[in-house]
Coordinates of C-alpha atoms in Angstrom, one line a residue:
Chain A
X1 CA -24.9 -12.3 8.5
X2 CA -24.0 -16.2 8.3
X3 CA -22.0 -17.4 6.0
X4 CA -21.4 -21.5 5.7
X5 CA -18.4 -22.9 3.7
X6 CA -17.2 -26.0 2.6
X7 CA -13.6 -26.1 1.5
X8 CA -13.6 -26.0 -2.3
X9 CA -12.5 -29.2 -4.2
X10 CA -9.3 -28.6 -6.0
X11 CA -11.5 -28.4 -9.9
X12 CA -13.4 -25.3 -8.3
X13 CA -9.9 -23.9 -7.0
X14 CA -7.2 -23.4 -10.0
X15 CA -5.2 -21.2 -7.7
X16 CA -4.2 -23.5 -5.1
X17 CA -1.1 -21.7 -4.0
X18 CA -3.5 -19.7 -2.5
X19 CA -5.3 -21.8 -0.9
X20 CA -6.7 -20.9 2.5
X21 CA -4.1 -21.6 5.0
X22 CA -7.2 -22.7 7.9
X23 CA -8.3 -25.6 5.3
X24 CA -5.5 -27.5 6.4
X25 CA -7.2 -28.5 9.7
X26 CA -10.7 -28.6 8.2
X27 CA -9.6 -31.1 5.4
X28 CA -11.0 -34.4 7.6
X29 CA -14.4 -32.7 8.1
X30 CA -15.2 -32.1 4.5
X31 CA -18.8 -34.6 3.7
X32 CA -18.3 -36.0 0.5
X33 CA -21.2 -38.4 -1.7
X34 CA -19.0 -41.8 -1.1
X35 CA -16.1 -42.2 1.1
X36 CA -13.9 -42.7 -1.5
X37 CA -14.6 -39.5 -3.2
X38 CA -14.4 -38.2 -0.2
X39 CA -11.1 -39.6 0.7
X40 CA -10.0 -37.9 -2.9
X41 CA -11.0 -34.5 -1.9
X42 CA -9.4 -35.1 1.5
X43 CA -5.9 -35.3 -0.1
X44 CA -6.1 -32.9 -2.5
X45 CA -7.8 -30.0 -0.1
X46 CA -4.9 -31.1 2.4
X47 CA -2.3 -31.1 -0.3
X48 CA -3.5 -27.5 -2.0
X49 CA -3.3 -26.2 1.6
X50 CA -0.4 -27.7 2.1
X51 CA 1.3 -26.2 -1.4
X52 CA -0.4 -22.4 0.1
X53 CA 1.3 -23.2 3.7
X54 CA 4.9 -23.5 1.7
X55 CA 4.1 -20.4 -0.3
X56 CA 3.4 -18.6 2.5
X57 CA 6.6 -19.4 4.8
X58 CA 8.8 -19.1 2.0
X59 CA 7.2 -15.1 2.0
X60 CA 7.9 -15.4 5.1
X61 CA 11.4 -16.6 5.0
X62 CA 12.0 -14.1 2.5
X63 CA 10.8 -10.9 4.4
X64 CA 13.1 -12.2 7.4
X65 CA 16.3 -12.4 4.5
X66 CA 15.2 -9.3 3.5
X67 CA 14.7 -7.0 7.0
X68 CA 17.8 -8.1 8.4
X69 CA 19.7 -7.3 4.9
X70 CA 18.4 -3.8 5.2
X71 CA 19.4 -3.4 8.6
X72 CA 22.9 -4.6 7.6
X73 CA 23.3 -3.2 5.1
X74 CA 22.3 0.1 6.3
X75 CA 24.9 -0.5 9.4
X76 CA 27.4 -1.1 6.8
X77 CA 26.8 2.3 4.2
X78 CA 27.0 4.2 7.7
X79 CA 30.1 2.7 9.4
X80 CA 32.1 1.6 5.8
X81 CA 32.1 5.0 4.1
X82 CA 30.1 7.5 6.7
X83 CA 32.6 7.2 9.4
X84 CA 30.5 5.1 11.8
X85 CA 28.7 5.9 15.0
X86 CA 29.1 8.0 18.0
X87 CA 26.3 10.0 20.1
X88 CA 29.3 12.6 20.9
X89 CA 30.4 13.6 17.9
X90 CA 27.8 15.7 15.8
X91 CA 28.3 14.0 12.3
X92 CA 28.8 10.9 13.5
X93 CA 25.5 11.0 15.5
X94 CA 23.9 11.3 12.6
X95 CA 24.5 8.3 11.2
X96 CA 22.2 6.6 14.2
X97 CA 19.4 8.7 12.4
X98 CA 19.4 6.4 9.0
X99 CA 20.2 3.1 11.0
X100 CA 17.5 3.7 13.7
X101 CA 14.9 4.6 11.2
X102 CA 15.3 2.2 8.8
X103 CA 15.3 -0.3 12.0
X104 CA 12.2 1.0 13.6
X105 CA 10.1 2.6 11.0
X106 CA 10.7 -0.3 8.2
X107 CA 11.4 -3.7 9.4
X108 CA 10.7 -3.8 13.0
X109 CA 7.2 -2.3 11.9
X110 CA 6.9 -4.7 9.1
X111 CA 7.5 -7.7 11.7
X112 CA 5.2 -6.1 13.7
X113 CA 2.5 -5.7 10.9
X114 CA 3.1 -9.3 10.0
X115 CA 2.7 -11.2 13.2
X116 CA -1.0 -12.1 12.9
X117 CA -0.6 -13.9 9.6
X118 CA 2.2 -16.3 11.0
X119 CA 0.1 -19.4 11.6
X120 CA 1.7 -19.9 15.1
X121 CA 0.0 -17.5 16.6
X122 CA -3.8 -18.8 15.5
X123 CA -3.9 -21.5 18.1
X124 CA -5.6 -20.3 21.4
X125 CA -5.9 -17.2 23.0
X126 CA -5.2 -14.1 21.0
X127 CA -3.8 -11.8 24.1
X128 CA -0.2 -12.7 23.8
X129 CA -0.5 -12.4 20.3
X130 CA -1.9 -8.5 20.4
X131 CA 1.0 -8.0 23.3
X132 CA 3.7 -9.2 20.8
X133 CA 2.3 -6.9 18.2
X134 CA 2.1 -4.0 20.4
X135 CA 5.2 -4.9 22.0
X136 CA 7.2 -5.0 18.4
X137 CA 5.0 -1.9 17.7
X138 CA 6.2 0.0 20.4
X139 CA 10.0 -0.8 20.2
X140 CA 9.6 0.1 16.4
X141 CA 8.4 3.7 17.9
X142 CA 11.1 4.2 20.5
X143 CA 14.0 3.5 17.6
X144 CA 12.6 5.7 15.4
X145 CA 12.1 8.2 18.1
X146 CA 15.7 8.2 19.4
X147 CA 16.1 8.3 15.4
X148 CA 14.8 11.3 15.3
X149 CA 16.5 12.8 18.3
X150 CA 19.9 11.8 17.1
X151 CA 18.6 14.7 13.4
X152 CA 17.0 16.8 15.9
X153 CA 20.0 17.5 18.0
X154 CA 22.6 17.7 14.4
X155 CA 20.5 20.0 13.1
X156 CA 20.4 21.6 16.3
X157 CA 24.4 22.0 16.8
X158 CA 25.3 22.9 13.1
X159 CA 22.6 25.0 12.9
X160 CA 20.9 24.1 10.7
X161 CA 17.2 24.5 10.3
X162 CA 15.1 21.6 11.1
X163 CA 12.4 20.3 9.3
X164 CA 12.4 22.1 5.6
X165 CA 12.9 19.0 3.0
X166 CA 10.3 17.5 1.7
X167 CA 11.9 13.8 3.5
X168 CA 11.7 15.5 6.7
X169 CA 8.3 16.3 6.1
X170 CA 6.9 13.3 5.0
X171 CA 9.4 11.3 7.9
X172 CA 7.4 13.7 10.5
X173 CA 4.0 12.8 9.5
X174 CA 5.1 8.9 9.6
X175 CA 6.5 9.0 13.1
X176 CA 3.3 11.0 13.8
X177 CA 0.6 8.8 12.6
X178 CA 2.5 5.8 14.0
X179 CA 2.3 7.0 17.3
X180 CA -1.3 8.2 16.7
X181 CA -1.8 4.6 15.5
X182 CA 0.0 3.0 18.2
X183 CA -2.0 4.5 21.4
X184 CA -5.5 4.3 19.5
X185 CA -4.7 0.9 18.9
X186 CA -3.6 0.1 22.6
X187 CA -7.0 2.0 23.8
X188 CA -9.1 0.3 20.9
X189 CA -7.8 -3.1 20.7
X190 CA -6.2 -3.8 24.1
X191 CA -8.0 -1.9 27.1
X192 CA -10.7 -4.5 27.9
X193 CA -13.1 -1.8 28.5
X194 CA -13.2 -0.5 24.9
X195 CA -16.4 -1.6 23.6
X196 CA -17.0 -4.1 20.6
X197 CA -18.2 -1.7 18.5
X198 CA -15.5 0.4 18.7
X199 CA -12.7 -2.3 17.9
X200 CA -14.9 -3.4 14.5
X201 CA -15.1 0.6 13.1
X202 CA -11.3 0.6 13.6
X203 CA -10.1 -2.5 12.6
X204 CA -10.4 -1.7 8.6
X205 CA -9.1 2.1 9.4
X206 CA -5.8 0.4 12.0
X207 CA -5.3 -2.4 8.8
X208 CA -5.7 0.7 6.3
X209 CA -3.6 3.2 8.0
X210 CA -1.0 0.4 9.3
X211 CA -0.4 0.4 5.3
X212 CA 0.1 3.5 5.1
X213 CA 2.3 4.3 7.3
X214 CA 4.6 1.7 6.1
X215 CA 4.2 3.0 2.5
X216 CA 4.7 6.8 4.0
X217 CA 8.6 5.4 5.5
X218 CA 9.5 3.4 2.5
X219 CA 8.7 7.0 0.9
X220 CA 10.7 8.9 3.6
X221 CA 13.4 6.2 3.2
X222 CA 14.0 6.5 -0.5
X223 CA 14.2 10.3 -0.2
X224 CA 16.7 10.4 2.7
X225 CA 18.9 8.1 1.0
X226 CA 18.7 10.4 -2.2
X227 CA 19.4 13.7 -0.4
X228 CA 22.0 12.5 1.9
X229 CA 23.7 11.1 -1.3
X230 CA 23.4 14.5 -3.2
X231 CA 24.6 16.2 -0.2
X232 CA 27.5 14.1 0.4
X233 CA 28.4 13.4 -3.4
X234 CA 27.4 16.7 -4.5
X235 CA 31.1 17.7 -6.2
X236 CA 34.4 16.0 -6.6
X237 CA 36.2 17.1 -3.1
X238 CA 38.6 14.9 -1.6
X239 CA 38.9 12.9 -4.7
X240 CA 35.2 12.0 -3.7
X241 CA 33.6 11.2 -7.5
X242 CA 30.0 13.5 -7.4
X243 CA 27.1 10.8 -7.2
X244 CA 26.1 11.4 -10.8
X245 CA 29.1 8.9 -11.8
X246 CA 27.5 6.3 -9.6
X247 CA 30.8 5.7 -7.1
X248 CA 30.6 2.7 -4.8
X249 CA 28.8 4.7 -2.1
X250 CA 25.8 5.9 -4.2
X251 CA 25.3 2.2 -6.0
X252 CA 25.4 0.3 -2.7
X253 CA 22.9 3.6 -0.7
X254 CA 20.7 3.2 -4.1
X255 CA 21.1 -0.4 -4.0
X256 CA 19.9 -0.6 -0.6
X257 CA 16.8 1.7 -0.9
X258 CA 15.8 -0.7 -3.5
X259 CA 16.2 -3.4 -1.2
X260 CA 14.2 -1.3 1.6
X261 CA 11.1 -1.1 -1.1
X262 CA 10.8 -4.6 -2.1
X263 CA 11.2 -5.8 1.7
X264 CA 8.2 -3.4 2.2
X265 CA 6.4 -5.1 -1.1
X266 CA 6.7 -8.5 0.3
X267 CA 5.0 -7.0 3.7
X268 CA 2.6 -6.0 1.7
X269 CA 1.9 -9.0 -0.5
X270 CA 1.2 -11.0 2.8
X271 CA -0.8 -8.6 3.9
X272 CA -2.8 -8.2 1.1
X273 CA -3.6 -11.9 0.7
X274 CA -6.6 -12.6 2.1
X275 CA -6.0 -16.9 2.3
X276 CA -2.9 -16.0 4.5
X277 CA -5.6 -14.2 7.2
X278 CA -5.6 -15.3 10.9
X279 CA -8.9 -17.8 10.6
X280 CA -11.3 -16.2 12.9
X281 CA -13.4 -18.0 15.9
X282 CA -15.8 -20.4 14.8
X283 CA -14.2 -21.4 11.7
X284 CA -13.0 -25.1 13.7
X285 CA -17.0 -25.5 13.4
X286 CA -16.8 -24.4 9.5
X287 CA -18.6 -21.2 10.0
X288 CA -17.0 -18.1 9.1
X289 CA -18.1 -14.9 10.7
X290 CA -17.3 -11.9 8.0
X291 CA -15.1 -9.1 9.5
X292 CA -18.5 -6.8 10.7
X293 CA -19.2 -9.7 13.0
X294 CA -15.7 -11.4 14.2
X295 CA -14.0 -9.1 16.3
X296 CA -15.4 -9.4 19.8
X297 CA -12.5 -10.1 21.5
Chain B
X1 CA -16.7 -23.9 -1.8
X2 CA -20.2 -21.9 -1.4
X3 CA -21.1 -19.0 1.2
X4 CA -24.7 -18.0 1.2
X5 CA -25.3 -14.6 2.8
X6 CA -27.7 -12.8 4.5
X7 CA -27.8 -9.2 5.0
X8 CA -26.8 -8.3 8.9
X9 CA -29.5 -6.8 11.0
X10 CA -28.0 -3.3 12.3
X11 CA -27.9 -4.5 15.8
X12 CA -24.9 -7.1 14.8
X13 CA -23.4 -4.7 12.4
X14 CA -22.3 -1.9 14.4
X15 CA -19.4 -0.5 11.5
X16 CA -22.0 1.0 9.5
X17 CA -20.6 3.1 7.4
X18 CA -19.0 0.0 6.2
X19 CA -21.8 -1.6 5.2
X20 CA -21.7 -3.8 1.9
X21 CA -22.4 -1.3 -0.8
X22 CA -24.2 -4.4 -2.8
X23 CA -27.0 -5.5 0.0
X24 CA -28.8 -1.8 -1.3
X25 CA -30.4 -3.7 -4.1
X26 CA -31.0 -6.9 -1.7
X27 CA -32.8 -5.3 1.0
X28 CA -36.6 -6.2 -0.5
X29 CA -35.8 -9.5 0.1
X30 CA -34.4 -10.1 3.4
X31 CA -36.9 -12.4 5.2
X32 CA -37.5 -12.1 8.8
X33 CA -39.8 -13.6 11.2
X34 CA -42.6 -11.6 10.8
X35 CA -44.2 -8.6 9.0
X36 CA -43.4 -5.9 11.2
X37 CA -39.6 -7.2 12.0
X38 CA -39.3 -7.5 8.3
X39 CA -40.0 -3.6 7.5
X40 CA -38.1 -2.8 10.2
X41 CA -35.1 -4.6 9.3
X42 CA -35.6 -3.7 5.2
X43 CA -35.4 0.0 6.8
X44 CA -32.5 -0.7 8.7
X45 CA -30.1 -2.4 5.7
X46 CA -31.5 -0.5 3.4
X47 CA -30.2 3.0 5.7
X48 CA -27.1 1.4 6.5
X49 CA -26.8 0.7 2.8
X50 CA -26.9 4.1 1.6
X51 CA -24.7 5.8 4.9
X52 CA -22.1 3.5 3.1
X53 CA -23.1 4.6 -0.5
X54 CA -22.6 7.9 0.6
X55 CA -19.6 7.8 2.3
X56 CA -17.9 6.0 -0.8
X57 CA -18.7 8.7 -3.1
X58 CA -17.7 11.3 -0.6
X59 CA -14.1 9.1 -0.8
X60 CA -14.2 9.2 -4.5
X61 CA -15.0 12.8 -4.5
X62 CA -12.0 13.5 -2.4
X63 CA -10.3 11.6 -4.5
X64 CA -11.0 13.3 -7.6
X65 CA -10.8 16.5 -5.8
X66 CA -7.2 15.7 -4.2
X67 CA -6.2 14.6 -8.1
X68 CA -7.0 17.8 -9.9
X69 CA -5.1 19.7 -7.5
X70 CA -2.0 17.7 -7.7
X71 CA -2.3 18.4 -11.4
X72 CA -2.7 21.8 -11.3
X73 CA -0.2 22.3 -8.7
X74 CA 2.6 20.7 -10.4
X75 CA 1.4 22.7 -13.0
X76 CA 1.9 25.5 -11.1
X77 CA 5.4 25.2 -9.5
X78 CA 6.5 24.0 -13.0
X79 CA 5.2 28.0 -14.6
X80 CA 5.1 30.1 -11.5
X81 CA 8.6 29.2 -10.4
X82 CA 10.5 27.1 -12.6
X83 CA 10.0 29.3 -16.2
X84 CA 7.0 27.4 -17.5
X85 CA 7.1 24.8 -20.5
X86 CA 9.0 24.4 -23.8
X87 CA 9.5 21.2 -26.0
X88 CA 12.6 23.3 -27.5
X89 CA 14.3 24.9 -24.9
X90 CA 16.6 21.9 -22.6
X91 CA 15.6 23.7 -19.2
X92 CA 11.6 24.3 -20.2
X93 CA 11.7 20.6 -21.4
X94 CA 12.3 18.9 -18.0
X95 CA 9.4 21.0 -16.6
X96 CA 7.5 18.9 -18.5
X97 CA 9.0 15.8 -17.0
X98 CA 7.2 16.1 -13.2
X99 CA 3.9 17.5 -14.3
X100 CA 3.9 14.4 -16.9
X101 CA 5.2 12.0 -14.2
X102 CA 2.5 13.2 -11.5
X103 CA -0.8 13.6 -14.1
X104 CA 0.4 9.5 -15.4
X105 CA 1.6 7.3 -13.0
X106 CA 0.0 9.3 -10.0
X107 CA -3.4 10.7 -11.3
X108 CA -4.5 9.1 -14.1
X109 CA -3.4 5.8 -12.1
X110 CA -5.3 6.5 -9.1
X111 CA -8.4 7.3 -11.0
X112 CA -8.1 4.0 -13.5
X113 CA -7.2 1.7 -10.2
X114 CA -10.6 2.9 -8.4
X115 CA -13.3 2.2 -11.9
X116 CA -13.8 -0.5 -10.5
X117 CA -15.4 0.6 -7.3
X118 CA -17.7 2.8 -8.7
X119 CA -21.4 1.5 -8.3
X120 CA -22.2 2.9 -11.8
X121 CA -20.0 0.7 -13.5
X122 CA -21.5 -2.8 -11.5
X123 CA -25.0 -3.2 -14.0
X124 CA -24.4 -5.0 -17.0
X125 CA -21.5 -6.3 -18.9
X126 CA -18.1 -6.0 -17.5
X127 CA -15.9 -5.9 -20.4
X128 CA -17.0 -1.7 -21.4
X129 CA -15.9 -1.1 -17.7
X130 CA -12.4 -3.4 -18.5
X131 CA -11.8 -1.2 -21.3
X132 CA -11.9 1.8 -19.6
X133 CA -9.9 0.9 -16.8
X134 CA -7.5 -0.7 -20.2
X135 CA -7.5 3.0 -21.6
X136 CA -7.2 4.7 -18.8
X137 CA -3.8 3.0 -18.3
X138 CA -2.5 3.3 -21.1
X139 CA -3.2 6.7 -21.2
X140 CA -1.2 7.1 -17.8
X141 CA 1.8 4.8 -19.2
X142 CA 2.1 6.8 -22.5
X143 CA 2.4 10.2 -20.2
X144 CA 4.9 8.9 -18.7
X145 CA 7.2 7.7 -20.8
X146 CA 6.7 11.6 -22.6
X147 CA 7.8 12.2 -19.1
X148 CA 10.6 10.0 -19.3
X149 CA 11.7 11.2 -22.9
X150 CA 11.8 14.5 -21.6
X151 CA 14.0 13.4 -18.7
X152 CA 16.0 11.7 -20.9
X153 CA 16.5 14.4 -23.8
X154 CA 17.1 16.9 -21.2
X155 CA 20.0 14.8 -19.4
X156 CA 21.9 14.3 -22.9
X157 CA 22.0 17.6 -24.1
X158 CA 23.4 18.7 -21.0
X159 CA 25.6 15.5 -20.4
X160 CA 24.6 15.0 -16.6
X161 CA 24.7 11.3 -16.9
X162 CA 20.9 9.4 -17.2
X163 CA 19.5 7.1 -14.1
X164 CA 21.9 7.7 -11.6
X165 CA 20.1 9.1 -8.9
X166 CA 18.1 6.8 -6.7
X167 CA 14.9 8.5 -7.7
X168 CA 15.4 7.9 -11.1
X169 CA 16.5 4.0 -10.4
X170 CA 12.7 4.2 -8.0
X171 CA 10.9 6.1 -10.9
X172 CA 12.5 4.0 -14.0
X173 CA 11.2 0.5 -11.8
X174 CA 7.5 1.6 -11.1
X175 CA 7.2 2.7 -15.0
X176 CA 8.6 -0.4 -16.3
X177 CA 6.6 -2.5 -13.5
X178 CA 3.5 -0.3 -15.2
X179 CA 4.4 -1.6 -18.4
X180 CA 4.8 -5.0 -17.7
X181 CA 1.3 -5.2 -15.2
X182 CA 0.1 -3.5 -18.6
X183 CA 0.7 -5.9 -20.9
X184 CA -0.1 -9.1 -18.7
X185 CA -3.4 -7.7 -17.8
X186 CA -4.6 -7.0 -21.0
X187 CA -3.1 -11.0 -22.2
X188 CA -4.8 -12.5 -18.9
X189 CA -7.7 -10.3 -18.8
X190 CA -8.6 -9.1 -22.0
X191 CA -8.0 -11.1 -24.6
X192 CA -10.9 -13.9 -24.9
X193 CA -8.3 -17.0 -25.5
X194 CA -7.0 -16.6 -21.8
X195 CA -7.8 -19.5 -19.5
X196 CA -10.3 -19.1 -17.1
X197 CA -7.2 -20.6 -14.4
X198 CA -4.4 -17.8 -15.6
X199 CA -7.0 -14.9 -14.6
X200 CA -7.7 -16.3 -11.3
X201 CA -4.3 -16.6 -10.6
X202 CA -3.3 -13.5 -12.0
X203 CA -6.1 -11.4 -10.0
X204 CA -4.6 -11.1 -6.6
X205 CA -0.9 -10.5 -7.9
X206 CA -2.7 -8.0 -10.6
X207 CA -3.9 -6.2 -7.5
X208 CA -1.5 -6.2 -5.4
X209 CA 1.6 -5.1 -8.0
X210 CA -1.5 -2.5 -9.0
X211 CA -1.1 -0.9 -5.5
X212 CA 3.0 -1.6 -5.6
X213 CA 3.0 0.4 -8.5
X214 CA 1.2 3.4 -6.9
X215 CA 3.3 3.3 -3.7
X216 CA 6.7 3.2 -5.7
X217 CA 5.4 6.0 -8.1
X218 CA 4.8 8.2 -4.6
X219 CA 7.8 7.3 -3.7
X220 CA 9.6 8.2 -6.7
X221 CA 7.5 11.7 -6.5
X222 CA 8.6 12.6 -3.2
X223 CA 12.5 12.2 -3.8
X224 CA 12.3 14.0 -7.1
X225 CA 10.4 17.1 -5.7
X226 CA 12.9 16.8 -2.7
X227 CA 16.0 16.5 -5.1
X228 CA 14.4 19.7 -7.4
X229 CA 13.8 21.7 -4.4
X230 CA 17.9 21.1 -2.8
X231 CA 19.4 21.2 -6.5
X232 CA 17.5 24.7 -7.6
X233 CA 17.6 26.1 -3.8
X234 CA 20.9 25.1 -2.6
X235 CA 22.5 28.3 -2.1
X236 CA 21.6 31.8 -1.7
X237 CA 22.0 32.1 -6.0
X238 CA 20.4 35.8 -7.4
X239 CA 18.4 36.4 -4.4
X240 CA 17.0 33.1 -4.3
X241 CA 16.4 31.9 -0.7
X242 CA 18.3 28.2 -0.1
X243 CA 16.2 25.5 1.0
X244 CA 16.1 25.5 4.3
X245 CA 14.9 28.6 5.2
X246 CA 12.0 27.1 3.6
X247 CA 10.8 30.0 1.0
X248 CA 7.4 30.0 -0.8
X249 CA 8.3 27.8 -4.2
X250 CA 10.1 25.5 -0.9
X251 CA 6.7 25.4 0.8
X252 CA 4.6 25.0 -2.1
X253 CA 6.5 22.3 -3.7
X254 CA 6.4 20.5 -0.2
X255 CA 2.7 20.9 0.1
X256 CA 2.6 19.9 -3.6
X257 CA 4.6 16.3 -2.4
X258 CA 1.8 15.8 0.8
X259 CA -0.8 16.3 -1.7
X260 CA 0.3 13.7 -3.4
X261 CA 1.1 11.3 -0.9
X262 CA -2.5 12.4 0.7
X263 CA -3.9 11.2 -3.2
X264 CA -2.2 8.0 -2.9
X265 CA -3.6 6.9 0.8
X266 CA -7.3 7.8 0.1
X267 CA -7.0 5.5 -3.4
X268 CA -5.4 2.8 -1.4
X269 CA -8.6 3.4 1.4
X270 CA -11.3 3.0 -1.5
X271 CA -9.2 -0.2 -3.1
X272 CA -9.1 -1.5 0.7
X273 CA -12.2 -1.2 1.4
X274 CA -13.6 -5.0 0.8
X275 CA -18.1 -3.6 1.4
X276 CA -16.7 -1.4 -1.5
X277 CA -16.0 -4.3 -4.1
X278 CA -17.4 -4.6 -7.3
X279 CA -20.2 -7.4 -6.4
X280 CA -19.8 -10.5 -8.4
X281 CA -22.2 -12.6 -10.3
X282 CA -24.5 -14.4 -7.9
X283 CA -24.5 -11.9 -5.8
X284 CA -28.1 -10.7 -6.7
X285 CA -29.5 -14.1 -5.8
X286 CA -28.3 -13.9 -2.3
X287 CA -25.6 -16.4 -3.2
X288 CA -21.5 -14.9 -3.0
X289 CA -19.2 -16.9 -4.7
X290 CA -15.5 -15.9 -3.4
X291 CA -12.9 -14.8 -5.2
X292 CA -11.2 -18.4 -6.4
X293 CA -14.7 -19.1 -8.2
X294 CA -16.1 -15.9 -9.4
X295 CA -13.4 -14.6 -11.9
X296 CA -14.4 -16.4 -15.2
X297 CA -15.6 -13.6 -17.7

């Protein structure tokens, strides 16, 4: 399969915000009938993928804004009105469970998930690229699995039975299938003995499931926040107002799940925008090779 | 910008199951060097053709399969365990609420997202197939705002104050996001005075806020099954068993949420999937126009 492609001139292209991002080094190649026509289409391809190049780190810029929000403002709904963080004291050791996961399983995963689309990372080799996204992978996985220890041993020393809400189902299965996700994709995409064909079955299912994990935390988030609020806010005790009259507490926990969802919609917007893909090898030369054939490396 | 295609030879396609669903209908006229290496390669597109055929509608039967069960087991848990259904009765009402939530904005959503996929729907004129997917939404919003309405009713004449709960503020977004993706795709995509530019820039934010919508919906399903299950089963209450000792309406209900969330990932697979795309025009002359091009009917 060959496919040969001239970038489009900006008539053919009324969506130039989303113009492809790799155009911008391909705009002094494009043939045109006369040079000045040429020069024409020159500007405006380098100007359209200039305008998409904008778009895209302002995405960018606002996925940072919004990951280190969540983080903080996690941090603060634990230390401001759950009584902070300590790994000897049973309740407060819960509160590294919220902080950790939200950390690991949500934004440092999203970062992760994102690195390949950062235009940085196109030029030259593609190794320390895969180790930065294995490496931000993998730290993700540790959090979340210290997250996980810090319920773990709560439930443990209250007694409590682990594993029965629905959260702590779907939570499970996340933490599950990223790790599952995390050591095929080290043995598919990273071990240089894995062969080619392997590496292009999996890299639909890795971008698919990738996805899905993400959506399967955002998920586990918003129902952890819920039932830690209804647990918490349940009655009026300690002239603590029940979470159904919206105290402080619930709108800033509610306020921050919110936050947690649309940092994970932004993920997924530059994911899902195909002009914002890493250009693959052999486009310098204006030859795109479609996904079945690309990945060889 | 043009692309002309040729259908891969097996030997540099090695992800066949992936295999463009469109190149069945082009096999016949991939050329080759000779006679023999032409039959031979017709053979070998036109297998890896339908392996991908089939495992598409194996997807989409799984699909439907995984739907109809969430359905009837919502259904269930709502009569087996929660009293059943009554428009008149304040406690039957709200039963109505998660089997109306699930059947609109998870189901009937899935199954209206994924028309476009289906190979049956690709011959001919697109607008019958726009309609449907239209309808099909339409009939998923109007459920659930009976949903809502029950919600709501149920909430006043028991004053427990409305949308307080961060499932409700996660369930009252991804309805009101459906309503407004509703409306601007039928103005963009519909209606025949929309300009040829609007629906190519609306497509990939149409899709993308499509998928949002799905994941927010899960998301909103999971935390209100979790909330049900720790407000019904909280305490040991007339013989009931509390939560976490996990008793059958607690398993069932749980298995009910996985379900869904099982739903939601094979829909996003099939929408994923790019060899699973409706074909555009051009594509039967060998000749793919991308996506900035091809969205003018």
């Amino acid at each position: 399969m060959r496919q040969v492609i001239c970038p489009p001139s900006p008539s053919c292209s009324p969506d130039l915000e989303d113009f492809p991002l790799q155009y911008l080094s391909l705009a002094d190649e494009c043939r045109s009938e006369t040079a000045a026509a040429r020069s024409t289409e020159v500007k405006s391809v380098r100007a359209a993928a200039m305008r998409s190049s904008v778009s895209f780190h302002l995405c960018l810029l606002l996925c940072a804004c919004l990951g280190v929000a969540c983080v903080a403002g996690v941090c603060v709904w634990s230390s401001q009105w759950r009584g902070g963080f300590a790994w000897g004291t049973s309740g407060l050791k819960f509160n590294w469970h919220p902080v950790l996961m939200v950390s690991g399983m949500v934004v440092l995963y999203g970062f992760g998930a994102v690195v390949y689309r950062v235009p940085l990372t196109w030029g030259g080799d593609k190794l320390p690229w895969k180790l930065a996204h294995a490496s931000l992978m993998l730290l993700a996985l540790l959090l979340s699995v210290v997250g996980l220890c810090a319920v773990f041993l709560v439930h443990g020393a209250e007694r409590i039975p682990p594993l029965y809400s629905l959260h702590s189902w779907t939570g499970i299965c996340s933490v599950a299938l990223f790790a599952m996700q995390w050591a095929v994709g080290l043995g598919g995409f990273l071990l240089p003995c894995s062969p080619v064909a392997l590496r292009v079955a999996l890299k639909p299912l890795h971008a698919w499931l990738g996805a899905s994990i993400l959506m399967l935390s955002i998920a586990a988030c918003i129902s952890g926040i819920n039932e830690k609020l209804i647990f918490v806010l349940l009655r009026t005790v300690n002239g603590t107002q029940p979470y159904s009259s919206l105290p402080p507490e619930a709108v800033f926990a509610n306020s921050l799940g919110v936050l947690i969802v649309v940092f994970g919609l932004v993920v997924l917007r530059i994911l899902s925008n195909r002009n914002w893909e890493r250009p693959e090898p052999g486009s310098q030369d204006m030859v795109y090779r479609p996904l079945l054939q690309e990945e060889n490396e």
